[in-house]
CSV table of C-alpha atoms in Angstrom, one decimal:
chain,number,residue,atom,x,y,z
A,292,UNK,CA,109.7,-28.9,31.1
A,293,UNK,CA,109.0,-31.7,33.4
A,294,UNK,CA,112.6,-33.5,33.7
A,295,UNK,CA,111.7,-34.6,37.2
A,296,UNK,CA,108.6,-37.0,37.1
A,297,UNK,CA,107.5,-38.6,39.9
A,298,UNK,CA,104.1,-40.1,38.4
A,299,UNK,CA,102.2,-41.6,41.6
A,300,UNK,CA,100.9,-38.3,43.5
A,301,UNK,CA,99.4,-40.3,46.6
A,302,UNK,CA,100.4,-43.4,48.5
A,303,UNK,CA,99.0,-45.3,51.5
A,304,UNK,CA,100.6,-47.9,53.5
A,305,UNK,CA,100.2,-49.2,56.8
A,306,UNK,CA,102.4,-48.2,60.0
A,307,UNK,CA,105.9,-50.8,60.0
A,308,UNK,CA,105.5,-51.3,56.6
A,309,UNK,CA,108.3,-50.1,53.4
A,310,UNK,CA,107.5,-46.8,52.1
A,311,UNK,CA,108.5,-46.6,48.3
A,312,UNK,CA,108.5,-43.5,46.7
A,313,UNK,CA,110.0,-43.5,42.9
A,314,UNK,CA,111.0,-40.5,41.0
A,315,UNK,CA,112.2,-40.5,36.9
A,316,UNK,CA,114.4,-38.0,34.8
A,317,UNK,CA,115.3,-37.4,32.0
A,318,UNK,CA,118.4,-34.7,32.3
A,319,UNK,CA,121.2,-37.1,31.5
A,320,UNK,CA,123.4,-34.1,32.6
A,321,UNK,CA,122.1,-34.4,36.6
A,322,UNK,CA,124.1,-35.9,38.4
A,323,UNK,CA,122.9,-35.1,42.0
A,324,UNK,CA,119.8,-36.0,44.0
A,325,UNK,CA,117.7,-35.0,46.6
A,326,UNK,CA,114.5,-36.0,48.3
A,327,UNK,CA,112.3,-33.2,50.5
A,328,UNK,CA,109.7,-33.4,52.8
A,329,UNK,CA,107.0,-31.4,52.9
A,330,UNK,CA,104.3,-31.0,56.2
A,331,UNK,CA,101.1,-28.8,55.3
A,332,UNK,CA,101.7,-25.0,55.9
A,333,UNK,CA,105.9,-25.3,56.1
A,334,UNK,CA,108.4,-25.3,53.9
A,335,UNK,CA,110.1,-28.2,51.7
A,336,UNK,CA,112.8,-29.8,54.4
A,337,UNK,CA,115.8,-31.6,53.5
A,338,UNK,CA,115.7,-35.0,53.8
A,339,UNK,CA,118.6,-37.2,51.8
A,340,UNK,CA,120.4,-36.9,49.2
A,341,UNK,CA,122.7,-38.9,46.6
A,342,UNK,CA,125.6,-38.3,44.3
A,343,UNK,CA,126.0,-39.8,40.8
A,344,UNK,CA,128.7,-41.8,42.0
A,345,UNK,CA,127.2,-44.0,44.4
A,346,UNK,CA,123.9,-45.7,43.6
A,347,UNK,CA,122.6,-46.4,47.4
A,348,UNK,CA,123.0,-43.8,50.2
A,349,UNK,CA,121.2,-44.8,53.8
A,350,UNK,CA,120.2,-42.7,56.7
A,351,UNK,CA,118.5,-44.3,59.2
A,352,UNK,CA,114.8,-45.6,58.5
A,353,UNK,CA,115.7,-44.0,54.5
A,354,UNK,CA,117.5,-45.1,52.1
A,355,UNK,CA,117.9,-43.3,48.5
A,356,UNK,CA,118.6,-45.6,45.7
A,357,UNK,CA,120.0,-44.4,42.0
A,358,UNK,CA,119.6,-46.5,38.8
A,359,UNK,CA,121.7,-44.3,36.4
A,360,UNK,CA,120.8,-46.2,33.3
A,361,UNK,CA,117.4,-46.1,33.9
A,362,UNK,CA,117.5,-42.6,34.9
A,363,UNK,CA,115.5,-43.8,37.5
A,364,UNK,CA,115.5,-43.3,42.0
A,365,UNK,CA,113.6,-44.4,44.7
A,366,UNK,CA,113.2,-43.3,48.1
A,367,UNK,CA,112.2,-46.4,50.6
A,368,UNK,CA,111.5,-46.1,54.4
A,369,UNK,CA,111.6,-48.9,56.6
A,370,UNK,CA,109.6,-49.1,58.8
A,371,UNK,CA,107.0,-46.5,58.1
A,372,UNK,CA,105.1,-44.5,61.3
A,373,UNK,CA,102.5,-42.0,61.3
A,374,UNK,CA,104.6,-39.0,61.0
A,375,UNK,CA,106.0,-39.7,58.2
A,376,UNK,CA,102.6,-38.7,56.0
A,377,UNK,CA,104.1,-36.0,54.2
A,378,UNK,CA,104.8,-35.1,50.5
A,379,UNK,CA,107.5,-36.2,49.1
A,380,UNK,CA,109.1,-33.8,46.8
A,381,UNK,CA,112.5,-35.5,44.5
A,382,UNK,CA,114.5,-32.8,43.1
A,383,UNK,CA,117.6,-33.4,40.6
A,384,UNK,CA,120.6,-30.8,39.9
A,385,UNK,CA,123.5,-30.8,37.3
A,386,UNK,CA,127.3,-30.0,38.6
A,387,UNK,CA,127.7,-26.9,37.4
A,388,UNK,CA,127.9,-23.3,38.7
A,389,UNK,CA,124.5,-23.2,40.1
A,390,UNK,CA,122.3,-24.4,41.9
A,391,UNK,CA,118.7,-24.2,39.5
A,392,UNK,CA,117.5,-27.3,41.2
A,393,UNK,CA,114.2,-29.1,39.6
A,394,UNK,CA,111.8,-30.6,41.8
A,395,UNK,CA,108.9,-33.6,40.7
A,396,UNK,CA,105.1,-32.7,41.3
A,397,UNK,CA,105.6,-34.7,45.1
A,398,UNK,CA,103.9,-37.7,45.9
A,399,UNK,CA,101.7,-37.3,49.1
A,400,UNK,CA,102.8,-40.8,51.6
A,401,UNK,CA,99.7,-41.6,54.3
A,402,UNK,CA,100.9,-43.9,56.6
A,403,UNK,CA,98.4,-45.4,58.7
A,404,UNK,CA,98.4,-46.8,62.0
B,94,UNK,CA,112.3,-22.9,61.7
B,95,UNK,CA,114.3,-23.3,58.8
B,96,UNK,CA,116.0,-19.9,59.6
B,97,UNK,CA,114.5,-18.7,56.0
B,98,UNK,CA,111.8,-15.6,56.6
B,99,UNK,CA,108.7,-14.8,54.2
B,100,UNK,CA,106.7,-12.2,54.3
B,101,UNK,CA,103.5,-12.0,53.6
B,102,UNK,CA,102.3,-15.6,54.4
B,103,UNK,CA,98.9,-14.3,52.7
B,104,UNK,CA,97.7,-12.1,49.9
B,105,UNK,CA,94.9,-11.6,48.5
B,106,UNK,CA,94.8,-9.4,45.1
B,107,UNK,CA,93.4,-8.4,42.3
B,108,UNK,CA,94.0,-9.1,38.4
B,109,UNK,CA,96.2,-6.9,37.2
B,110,UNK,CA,97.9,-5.6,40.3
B,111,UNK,CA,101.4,-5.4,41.3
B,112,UNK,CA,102.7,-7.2,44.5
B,113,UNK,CA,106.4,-7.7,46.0
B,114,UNK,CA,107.3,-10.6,48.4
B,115,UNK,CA,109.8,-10.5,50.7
B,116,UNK,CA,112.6,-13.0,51.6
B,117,UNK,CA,115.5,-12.7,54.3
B,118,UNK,CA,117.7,-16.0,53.9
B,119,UNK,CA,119.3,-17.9,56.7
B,120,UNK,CA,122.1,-16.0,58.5
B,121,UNK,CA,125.5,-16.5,56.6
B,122,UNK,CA,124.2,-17.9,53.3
B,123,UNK,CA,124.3,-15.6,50.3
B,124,UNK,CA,122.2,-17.1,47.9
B,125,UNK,CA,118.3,-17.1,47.6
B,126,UNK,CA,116.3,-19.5,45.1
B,127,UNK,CA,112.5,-18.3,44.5
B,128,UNK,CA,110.4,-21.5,43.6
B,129,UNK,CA,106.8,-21.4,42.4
B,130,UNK,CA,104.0,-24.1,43.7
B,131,UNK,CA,100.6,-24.4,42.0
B,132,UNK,CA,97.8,-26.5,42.4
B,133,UNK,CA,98.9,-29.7,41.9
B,134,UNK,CA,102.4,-29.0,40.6
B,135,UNK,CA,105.8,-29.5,41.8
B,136,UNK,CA,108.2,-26.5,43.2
B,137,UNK,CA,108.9,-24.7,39.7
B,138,UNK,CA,112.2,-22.8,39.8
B,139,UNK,CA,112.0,-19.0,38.9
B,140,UNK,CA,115.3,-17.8,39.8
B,141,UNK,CA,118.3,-17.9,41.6
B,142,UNK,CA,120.9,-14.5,43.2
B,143,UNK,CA,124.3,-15.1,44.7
B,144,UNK,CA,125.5,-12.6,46.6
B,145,UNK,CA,123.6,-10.1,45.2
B,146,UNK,CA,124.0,-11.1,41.6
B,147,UNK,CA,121.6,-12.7,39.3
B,148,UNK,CA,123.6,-16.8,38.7
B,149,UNK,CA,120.3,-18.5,37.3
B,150,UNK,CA,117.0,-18.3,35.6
B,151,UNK,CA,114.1,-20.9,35.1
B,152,UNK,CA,110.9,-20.6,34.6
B,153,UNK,CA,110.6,-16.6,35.5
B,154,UNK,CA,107.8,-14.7,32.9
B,155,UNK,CA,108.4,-11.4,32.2
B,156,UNK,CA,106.0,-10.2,34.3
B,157,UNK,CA,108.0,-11.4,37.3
B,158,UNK,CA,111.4,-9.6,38.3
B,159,UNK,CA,113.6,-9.8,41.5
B,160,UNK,CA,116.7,-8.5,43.0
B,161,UNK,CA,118.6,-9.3,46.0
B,162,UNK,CA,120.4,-6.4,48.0
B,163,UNK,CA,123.7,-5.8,49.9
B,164,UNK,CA,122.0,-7.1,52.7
B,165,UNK,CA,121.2,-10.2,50.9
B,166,UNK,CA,117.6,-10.3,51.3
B,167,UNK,CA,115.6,-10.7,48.5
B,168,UNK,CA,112.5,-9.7,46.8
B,169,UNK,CA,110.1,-11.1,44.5
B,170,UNK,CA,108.2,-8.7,42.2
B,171,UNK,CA,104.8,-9.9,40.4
B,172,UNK,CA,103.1,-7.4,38.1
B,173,UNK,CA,99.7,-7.5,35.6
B,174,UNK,CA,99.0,-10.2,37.7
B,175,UNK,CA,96.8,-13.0,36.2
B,176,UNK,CA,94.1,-15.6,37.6
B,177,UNK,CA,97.0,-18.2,37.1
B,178,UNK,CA,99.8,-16.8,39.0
B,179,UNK,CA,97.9,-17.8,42.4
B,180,UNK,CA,100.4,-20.1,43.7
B,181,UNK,CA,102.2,-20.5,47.2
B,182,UNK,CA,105.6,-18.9,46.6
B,183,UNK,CA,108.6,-20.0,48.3
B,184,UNK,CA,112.0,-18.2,48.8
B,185,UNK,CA,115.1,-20.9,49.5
B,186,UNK,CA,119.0,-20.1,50.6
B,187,UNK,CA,121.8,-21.9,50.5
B,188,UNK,CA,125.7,-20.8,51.8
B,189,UNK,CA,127.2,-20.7,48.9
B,190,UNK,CA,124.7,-21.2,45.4
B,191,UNK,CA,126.8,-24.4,44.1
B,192,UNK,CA,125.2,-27.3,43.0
B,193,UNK,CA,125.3,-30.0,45.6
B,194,UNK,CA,124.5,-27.7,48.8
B,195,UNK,CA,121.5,-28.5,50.4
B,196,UNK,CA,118.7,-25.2,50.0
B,197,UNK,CA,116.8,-24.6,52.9
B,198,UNK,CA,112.9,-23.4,52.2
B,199,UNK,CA,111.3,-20.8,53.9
B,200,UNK,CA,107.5,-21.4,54.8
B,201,UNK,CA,106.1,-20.1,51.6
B,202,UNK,CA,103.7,-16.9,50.6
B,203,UNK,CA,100.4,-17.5,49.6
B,204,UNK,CA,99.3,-15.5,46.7
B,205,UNK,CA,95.6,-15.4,45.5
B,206,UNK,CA,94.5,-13.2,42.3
B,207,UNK,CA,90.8,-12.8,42.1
């Protein structure tokens, strides 16, 4: 059941320009997102992450933003460098006693110089 | 170093074999995710143990089964394995299991079934 879609798998752009990585669900009941980077041969790493409540949450070069009605988040990065090539997995939970996180296919960013 | 150990990083097997992978979670969390990651397909969630205990299910076939001990590692049982359950594995913890808390991934196992 694919209720994390994140339908563009690869994206280029050019070093010091935006990054924007978009992710769709369709889980009305999540209400709690994430975005992870993955480098080849590692592990998914944390990245940033955003509540229901809010619909923009900024760290740094990232910034998450939510569009509840349209079920509907993006991930930009501003500016891009090199380092950030990565894949870009979004992953969506519900508030509830677990933590059964789903995760979108990833979109691979390239970010050249 | 996420702090989340995996072993094996590789295995090679064949059809219809039986393997365990291993997971040891960061120190001080007590809850381990195991996520499956095939060609081309986002990080599928199998299951998830708090403190030993079993608190969700996804996507786990009956072929697959784990536990996680007293000591709060885990393992990851695959039997009658198949040409599609080559994936890359990963194991995850978290401190506490609650939704919200950020889950820290280990580097993955690498299964291949020929």
């Amino acid at each position: 059941d694919q209720q994390v879609k994140q339908n563009s798998p690869s994206l280029s752009v050019q070093e010091g320009r935006i990054s924007i990585l978009n992710c769709d669900y369709t889980n009305s009941m999540f209400d709690y997102f994430l975005w992870y980077k993955k480098y080849p041969a590692e592990g998914p790493t944390f990245l940033i992450s955003i509540s229901s409540i809010k619909d923009k949450n900024e760290d740094g070069r990232f910034t998450v933003f939510l569009n509840k009605s349209a079920k509907h988040l993006s991930l930009h990065i501003v500016p891009s460098q090199p380092g950030d090539s990565a894949v870009y997995f979004c992953a969506a939970d519900a508030r509830d006693n677990n933590n059964d996180m789903r995760f979108g296919a990833g979109t691979r960013l390239t970010v050249k110089p | 170093d996420s702090g989340v150990t995996q072993t094996p990083k590789h295995l090679i097997t064949a059809t219809g074999q039986r393997v365990t992978l291993r997971c040891s979670p960061r120190s001080g969390d007590l809850s381990v995710y195991w996520y499956q990651q095939s060609l081309d397909q986002g990080l599928q969630f199998l299951i998830q143990y708090y403190n030993g205990e079993e608190r969700a299910k996804g996507n786990i076939l009956e072929r697959f089964s784990a536990q996680q001990f007293p000591d709060l590692h885990s393992e990851l049982n695959l039997s009658s394995l198949e040409l599609g359950d080559s994936a890359l594995y990963f194991c995850a913890s978290s401190v506490d299991g609650y939704s919200g808390n950020t889950i820290y991934f280990g580097e993955g196992s690498w299964l291949t079934v020929v």
